[in-house]
Every structure is written in structure tokens, then in C-alpha cells.
CSV table of N, CA and C in Angstrom, one decimal:
chain,number,residue,atom,x,y,z
A,365,UNK,N,-14.2,5.8,15.9
A,365,UNK,CA,-13.0,5.4,15.4
A,365,UNK,C,-12.7,4.0,15.5
A,366,UNK,N,-13.3,3.4,16.5
A,366,UNK,CA,-13.2,1.9,16.8
A,366,UNK,C,-13.7,1.0,15.8
A,367,UNK,N,-15.0,1.6,15.3
A,367,UNK,CA,-15.7,1.0,14.1
A,367,UNK,C,-14.7,0.9,12.8
A,368,UNK,N,-14.1,2.1,12.6
A,368,UNK,CA,-13.3,2.2,11.5
A,368,UNK,C,-12.2,1.2,11.5
A,369,UNK,N,-11.5,1.1,12.6
A,369,UNK,CA,-10.4,0.2,12.9
A,369,UNK,C,-11.0,-1.2,12.7
A,370,UNK,N,-12.0,-1.6,13.0
A,370,UNK,CA,-12.4,-2.9,12.9
A,370,UNK,C,-12.9,-3.3,11.6
A,371,UNK,N,-13.2,-2.3,10.8
A,371,UNK,CA,-13.5,-2.5,9.4
A,371,UNK,C,-12.4,-2.6,8.4
A,372,UNK,N,-11.2,-2.0,8.9
A,372,UNK,CA,-10.1,-1.9,8.0
A,372,UNK,C,-9.6,-3.4,7.5
A,373,UNK,N,-9.6,-4.4,8.1
A,373,UNK,CA,-9.1,-5.6,7.7
A,373,UNK,C,-10.1,-6.3,6.6
A,374,UNK,N,-11.1,-5.6,6.5
A,374,UNK,CA,-12.2,-6.2,5.5
A,374,UNK,C,-12.0,-5.5,4.2
A,375,UNK,N,-11.2,-4.6,4.1
A,375,UNK,CA,-11.1,-3.8,2.8
A,375,UNK,C,-9.7,-3.9,2.3
A,376,UNK,N,-9.6,-3.6,1.0
A,376,UNK,CA,-8.4,-3.5,0.1
A,376,UNK,C,-7.7,-2.2,0.3
A,377,UNK,N,-6.3,-2.2,0.5
A,377,UNK,CA,-5.5,-1.1,0.6
A,377,UNK,C,-5.5,-0.3,-0.6
A,378,UNK,N,-5.6,-0.9,-1.8
A,378,UNK,CA,-5.3,-0.3,-3.1
A,378,UNK,C,-6.6,0.3,-3.7
A,379,UNK,N,-7.7,-0.5,-3.7
A,379,UNK,CA,-9.1,-0.1,-4.3
A,379,UNK,C,-10.2,0.2,-3.4
A,380,UNK,N,-10.1,-0.1,-2.2
A,380,UNK,CA,-11.1,0.0,-1.1
A,380,UNK,C,-12.2,-0.8,-1.0
A,381,UNK,N,-12.2,-1.7,-1.9
A,381,UNK,CA,-13.4,-2.6,-2.1
A,381,UNK,C,-13.3,-3.7,-0.9
A,382,UNK,N,-14.4,-4.1,-0.6
A,382,UNK,CA,-14.4,-5.2,0.5
A,382,UNK,C,-13.8,-6.4,0.0
A,383,UNK,N,-12.9,-6.9,0.9
A,383,UNK,CA,-12.2,-8.2,0.6
A,383,UNK,C,-13.0,-9.5,0.5
A,384,UNK,N,-12.7,-10.6,0.1
A,384,UNK,CA,-13.6,-11.5,-0.1
A,384,UNK,C,-13.8,-12.4,1.2
A,385,UNK,N,-14.7,-13.4,1.1
A,385,UNK,CA,-15.0,-14.1,2.4
A,385,UNK,C,-14.0,-15.1,2.7
A,386,UNK,N,-14.3,-15.8,3.7
A,386,UNK,CA,-13.2,-16.7,4.3
A,386,UNK,C,-12.7,-17.8,3.4
A,387,UNK,N,-13.7,-18.3,2.4
A,387,UNK,CA,-13.1,-19.3,1.6
A,387,UNK,C,-12.1,-18.7,0.5
A,388,UNK,N,-12.2,-17.2,0.3
A,388,UNK,CA,-11.1,-16.7,-0.6
A,388,UNK,C,-10.0,-16.1,0.2
A,389,UNK,N,-9.8,-16.4,1.4
A,389,UNK,CA,-8.7,-16.0,2.3
A,389,UNK,C,-7.2,-16.1,1.7
A,390,UNK,N,-7.1,-17.0,0.8
A,390,UNK,CA,-5.8,-17.3,0.3
A,390,UNK,C,-5.4,-16.2,-1.0
A,391,UNK,N,-6.6,-15.6,-1.2
A,391,UNK,CA,-6.3,-14.7,-2.3
A,391,UNK,C,-6.2,-13.2,-1.9
A,392,UNK,N,-6.1,-13.0,-0.4
A,392,UNK,CA,-5.7,-11.8,0.1
A,392,UNK,C,-4.1,-11.5,0.2
A,393,UNK,N,-3.6,-10.5,-0.2
A,393,UNK,CA,-2.2,-10.3,0.0
A,393,UNK,C,-1.8,-9.3,0.9
A,394,UNK,N,-0.7,-9.6,1.7
A,394,UNK,CA,-0.2,-8.6,2.5
A,394,UNK,C,0.6,-7.5,1.9
A,395,UNK,N,0.3,-6.3,2.4
A,395,UNK,CA,0.9,-5.1,1.8
A,395,UNK,C,2.5,-5.1,2.0
A,396,UNK,N,2.8,-5.5,3.2
A,396,UNK,CA,4.2,-5.4,3.5
A,396,UNK,C,5.1,-6.3,2.8
A,397,UNK,N,4.5,-7.4,2.3
A,397,UNK,CA,5.3,-8.6,1.5
A,397,UNK,C,5.5,-7.8,-0.1
A,398,UNK,N,4.7,-6.9,-0.4
A,398,UNK,CA,4.8,-6.5,-1.7
A,398,UNK,C,5.1,-4.9,-1.7
A,399,UNK,N,5.7,-4.3,-0.7
A,399,UNK,CA,5.8,-2.9,-0.6
A,399,UNK,C,6.5,-2.3,-1.8
A,400,UNK,N,7.6,-2.9,-2.3
A,400,UNK,CA,8.2,-2.4,-3.4
A,400,UNK,C,7.3,-2.5,-4.7
A,401,UNK,N,6.7,-3.5,-4.8
A,401,UNK,CA,5.9,-3.7,-6.0
A,401,UNK,C,4.7,-2.6,-6.0
A,402,UNK,N,4.1,-2.4,-4.7
A,402,UNK,CA,3.0,-1.6,-4.7
A,402,UNK,C,3.3,-0.1,-5.0
A,403,UNK,N,4.6,0.3,-4.6
A,403,UNK,CA,5.2,1.7,-4.9
A,403,UNK,C,5.4,1.7,-6.4
A,404,UNK,N,5.8,0.8,-7.1
A,404,UNK,CA,6.1,0.9,-8.5
A,404,UNK,C,4.8,1.0,-9.3
A,405,UNK,N,3.8,0.1,-8.9
A,405,UNK,CA,2.6,0.0,-9.7
A,405,UNK,C,1.5,1.2,-9.4
A,406,UNK,N,1.3,1.3,-8.2
A,406,UNK,CA,0.4,2.5,-7.8
A,406,UNK,C,0.8,3.6,-7.0
A,407,UNK,N,2.2,3.7,-6.9
A,407,UNK,CA,2.8,4.8,-6.0
A,407,UNK,C,2.2,4.9,-4.7
A,408,UNK,N,2.1,3.7,-4.0
A,408,UNK,CA,1.5,3.7,-2.7
A,408,UNK,C,2.9,3.3,-1.9
A,409,UNK,N,3.2,4.2,-0.8
A,409,UNK,CA,4.2,3.8,0.2
A,409,UNK,C,3.7,3.1,1.4
A,410,UNK,N,3.7,1.9,1.4
A,410,UNK,CA,3.0,1.2,2.6
A,410,UNK,C,4.0,1.3,3.7
A,411,UNK,N,5.3,1.6,3.6
A,411,UNK,CA,6.2,1.7,4.7
A,411,UNK,C,5.8,2.8,5.9
A,412,UNK,N,5.2,3.8,5.3
A,412,UNK,CA,4.6,4.9,6.3
A,412,UNK,C,3.2,4.6,6.7
A,413,UNK,N,2.7,3.7,6.4
A,413,UNK,CA,1.1,3.5,6.8
A,413,UNK,C,0.8,3.3,8.2
A,414,UNK,N,-0.1,4.1,8.6
A,414,UNK,CA,-0.7,3.9,9.9
A,414,UNK,C,-1.7,3.1,10.1
A,415,UNK,N,-1.6,2.0,11.1
A,415,UNK,CA,-2.5,0.9,11.1
A,415,UNK,C,-3.9,1.3,11.5
A,416,UNK,N,-4.1,2.5,11.9
A,416,UNK,CA,-5.4,2.9,12.4
A,416,UNK,C,-6.1,3.6,11.2
A,417,UNK,N,-5.6,3.9,10.2
A,417,UNK,CA,-6.0,4.5,8.9
A,417,UNK,C,-6.0,3.6,7.8
A,418,UNK,N,-5.0,2.9,7.6
A,418,UNK,CA,-4.8,2.1,6.3
A,418,UNK,C,-5.2,0.4,6.5
A,419,UNK,N,-5.7,-0.2,5.6
A,419,UNK,CA,-5.8,-1.6,5.6
A,419,UNK,C,-4.3,-2.1,5.4
A,420,UNK,N,-4.2,-3.3,6.0
A,420,UNK,CA,-2.8,-4.1,5.8
A,420,UNK,C,-2.8,-5.1,4.7
A,421,UNK,N,-3.8,-5.2,3.9
A,421,UNK,CA,-3.9,-6.2,3.0
A,421,UNK,C,-4.5,-5.6,1.6
A,422,UNK,N,-4.3,-6.3,0.6
A,422,UNK,CA,-5.0,-5.8,-0.8
A,422,UNK,C,-5.5,-7.2,-1.4
A,423,UNK,N,-6.4,-6.9,-2.3
A,423,UNK,CA,-7.2,-8.0,-2.9
A,423,UNK,C,-6.5,-8.6,-4.2
A,424,UNK,N,-7.1,-9.7,-4.5
A,424,UNK,CA,-6.5,-10.5,-5.6
A,424,UNK,C,-6.6,-9.8,-7.0
A,425,UNK,N,-7.6,-9.0,-7.2
A,425,UNK,CA,-7.7,-8.2,-8.5
A,425,UNK,C,-6.6,-7.3,-8.5
A,426,UNK,N,-6.4,-6.5,-7.4
A,426,UNK,CA,-5.3,-5.4,-7.5
A,426,UNK,C,-3.9,-6.2,-7.5
A,427,UNK,N,-3.8,-7.3,-7.0
A,427,UNK,CA,-2.6,-8.0,-7.1
A,427,UNK,C,-2.2,-8.4,-8.6
A,428,UNK,N,-3.3,-9.0,-9.4
A,428,UNK,CA,-3.1,-9.3,-10.7
A,428,UNK,C,-2.9,-8.0,-11.4
A,429,UNK,N,-3.4,-6.8,-11.2
A,429,UNK,CA,-3.2,-5.6,-11.8
A,429,UNK,C,-1.6,-5.0,-11.5
A,430,UNK,N,-1.2,-5.2,-10.5
A,430,UNK,CA,0.1,-5.0,-10.1
A,430,UNK,C,1.1,-5.9,-10.9
A,431,UNK,N,0.9,-7.1,-10.9
A,431,UNK,CA,1.7,-8.1,-11.6
A,431,UNK,C,1.8,-7.8,-13.0
A,432,UNK,N,0.6,-7.4,-13.8
A,432,UNK,CA,0.7,-7.0,-15.3
A,432,UNK,C,1.6,-5.7,-15.3
A,433,UNK,N,1.5,-4.8,-14.6
A,433,UNK,CA,2.4,-3.6,-14.5
A,433,UNK,C,3.7,-3.9,-14.5
A,434,UNK,N,4.1,-4.8,-13.3
A,434,UNK,CA,5.5,-5.1,-13.1
A,434,UNK,C,6.1,-5.8,-14.4
A,435,UNK,N,5.4,-6.7,-15.0
A,435,UNK,CA,5.9,-7.6,-16.0
A,435,UNK,C,5.8,-6.9,-17.3
A,436,UNK,N,5.1,-5.7,-17.5
A,436,UNK,CA,4.9,-5.1,-18.8
A,436,UNK,C,5.9,-3.9,-18.7
A,437,UNK,N,7.0,-4.0,-18.1
A,437,UNK,CA,8.0,-2.8,-18.1
A,437,UNK,C,8.7,-2.8,-19.4
A,438,UNK,N,9.1,-1.6,-19.8
A,438,UNK,CA,9.7,-1.6,-21.2
A,438,UNK,C,11.0,-0.8,-20.9
A,439,UNK,N,12.0,-1.5,-21.3
A,439,UNK,CA,13.4,-1.0,-21.0
A,439,UNK,C,13.8,-0.7,-19.6
A,440,UNK,N,13.1,-1.5,-18.8
A,440,UNK,CA,13.3,-1.3,-17.4
A,440,UNK,C,12.4,0.0,-16.7
A,441,UNK,N,11.6,0.4,-17.5
A,441,UNK,CA,10.6,1.4,-17.1
A,441,UNK,C,9.2,0.9,-16.8
A,442,UNK,N,8.8,1.2,-15.6
A,442,UNK,CA,7.5,0.7,-15.3
A,442,UNK,C,6.4,1.8,-15.6
A,443,UNK,N,5.3,1.4,-16.3
A,443,UNK,CA,4.2,2.4,-16.4
A,443,UNK,C,3.2,2.1,-15.4
A,444,UNK,N,2.8,3.3,-14.8
A,444,UNK,CA,1.7,3.0,-13.7
A,444,UNK,C,0.4,2.8,-14.2
A,445,UNK,N,-0.4,2.2,-13.5
A,445,UNK,CA,-1.9,1.7,-13.8
A,445,UNK,C,-2.6,3.0,-13.8
A,446,UNK,N,-3.7,3.0,-14.6
A,446,UNK,CA,-4.7,3.8,-14.7
A,446,UNK,C,-5.7,4.0,-13.4
A,447,UNK,N,-5.6,2.8,-12.7
A,447,UNK,CA,-6.4,2.8,-11.5
A,447,UNK,C,-5.8,3.8,-10.5
A,448,UNK,N,-6.8,4.6,-10.0
A,448,UNK,CA,-6.5,5.5,-9.0
A,448,UNK,C,-6.6,4.9,-7.5
A,449,UNK,N,-5.7,4.8,-6.8
A,449,UNK,CA,-5.8,4.1,-5.6
A,449,UNK,C,-6.8,4.8,-4.6
A,450,UNK,N,-7.4,4.1,-3.8
A,450,UNK,CA,-8.5,4.5,-2.9
A,450,UNK,C,-7.9,5.5,-1.8
A,451,UNK,N,-8.3,6.6,-1.5
A,451,UNK,CA,-7.8,7.6,-0.5
A,451,UNK,C,-8.3,7.3,0.9
A,452,UNK,N,-7.3,6.8,1.7
A,452,UNK,CA,-7.7,6.6,3.0
A,452,UNK,C,-7.3,7.8,4.1
A,453,UNK,N,-8.2,8.4,4.7
A,453,UNK,CA,-8.0,9.6,5.5
A,453,UNK,C,-8.1,9.2,6.9
A,454,UNK,N,-7.3,9.9,7.7
A,454,UNK,CA,-7.4,9.8,9.1
A,454,UNK,C,-8.5,10.8,9.5
A,455,UNK,N,-9.3,10.5,10.5
A,455,UNK,CA,-10.3,11.2,11.0
A,455,UNK,C,-10.8,11.1,12.4
A,456,UNK,N,-11.7,11.8,13.1
A,456,UNK,CA,-12.0,11.5,14.4
A,456,UNK,C,-13.3,10.8,14.6
A,457,UNK,N,-13.7,10.6,15.7
A,457,UNK,CA,-14.8,9.9,16.0
A,457,UNK,C,-16.2,10.4,15.3
A,458,UNK,N,-16.2,11.8,15.2
A,458,UNK,CA,-17.1,12.4,14.6
A,458,UNK,C,-17.3,12.0,13.0
A,459,UNK,N,-16.1,11.6,12.4
A,459,UNK,CA,-16.2,11.3,11.1
A,459,UNK,C,-16.8,9.8,10.9
A,460,UNK,N,-16.7,9.0,12.1
A,460,UNK,CA,-17.2,7.6,11.8
A,460,UNK,C,-18.6,7.5,12.4
A,461,UNK,N,-19.4,6.9,11.6
A,461,UNK,CA,-20.8,6.8,12.2
A,461,UNK,C,-20.9,5.3,12.7
A,462,UNK,N,-20.8,5.2,14.0
A,462,UNK,CA,-20.7,3.9,14.6
A,462,UNK,C,-21.8,2.9,14.1
A,463,UNK,N,-23.1,3.4,14.2
A,463,UNK,CA,-24.1,2.6,13.9
A,463,UNK,C,-24.5,2.3,12.4
A,464,UNK,N,-23.7,3.0,11.5
A,464,UNK,CA,-23.7,2.8,10.1
A,464,UNK,C,-22.3,2.5,9.5
A,465,UNK,N,-22.1,2.6,8.4
A,465,UNK,CA,-20.8,2.3,7.7
A,465,UNK,C,-20.0,3.6,7.7
A,466,UNK,N,-18.8,3.4,8.1
A,466,UNK,CA,-17.9,4.6,8.3
A,466,UNK,C,-17.9,5.4,7.0
A,467,UNK,N,-17.8,6.7,6.9
A,467,UNK,CA,-17.8,7.5,5.8
A,467,UNK,C,-16.5,7.1,4.8
A,468,UNK,N,-15.5,6.6,5.4
A,468,UNK,CA,-14.3,6.2,4.6
A,468,UNK,C,-14.8,5.0,3.6
A,469,UNK,N,-15.5,4.2,4.0
A,469,UNK,CA,-16.0,3.2,3.0
A,469,UNK,C,-17.0,3.7,2.1
A,470,UNK,N,-17.4,4.9,2.2
A,470,UNK,CA,-18.4,5.3,1.1
A,470,UNK,C,-17.7,6.3,0.1
A,471,UNK,N,-16.3,6.7,0.4
A,471,UNK,CA,-15.6,7.6,-0.2
A,471,UNK,C,-15.2,7.1,-1.6
A,472,UNK,N,-15.0,8.1,-2.5
A,472,UNK,CA,-14.7,7.6,-4.0
A,472,UNK,C,-13.1,7.8,-4.0
A,473,UNK,N,-12.5,7.2,-5.1
A,473,UNK,CA,-11.1,7.4,-5.2
A,473,UNK,C,-10.7,8.7,-5.5
A,474,UNK,N,-9.5,9.2,-5.4
A,474,UNK,CA,-8.9,10.5,-5.8
A,474,UNK,C,-9.1,10.8,-7.3
A,475,UNK,N,-9.2,11.9,-7.7
A,475,UNK,CA,-9.2,12.2,-9.1
A,475,UNK,C,-7.8,12.5,-9.6
């Protein structure tokens, strides 16, 4: 589980992809700062996120997708994105392979 927790800051809360390197640090966005927008665009409630299961940041690509959804509202109604958010699941130490990559980072998005 420790390996999983160490890997979380390196991944996007929305798509699950690995976040950019240090030089792209400014392009990483904090989930709490955009909680309402993430709820509207992707139906992700970050207010109940457990820091040991979910990453606290999301990537610039998902940020742009979210902004397009927010700005494209029609008559006050937002249309959700076709992107299916990555499914982050709580698990035990048996679920994490310490010497390899955690199974969470190989998982696919929900259908």
C-alpha cells in the first residue's frame, strides 16, 4: 500500500495517466480548487476523496476537456464528457505489487 500512496501524486485523478515531469509542473491542477467543475464535467465528487486512494491533482489535458464542457453549456445545462473517468479502488497490500507497478496503474477505465 505504501507503494500505491507514493505513486498517487504522479497520476491524474480523472484519466489515470502519469502526470508530466517537473518542467510541466505548472500544468498540473489541484482537484480541490476545481471540485465543482469536476463534478459537473466528469461526475467526480472530490469532496469525499480518500488521500490514500485518490490522487489530489489532475492533468492539463483533462483540465482543457473540463473547460470545454463548462463553456459549452446550452441553456444552463452542462453536457458530460464522453471520457470515462479512471476508477481508483481501495485495496490491501496484497493488491499492490511493491517491486513492480501497482495494479491500480494498469487498470482500465470503467465501462
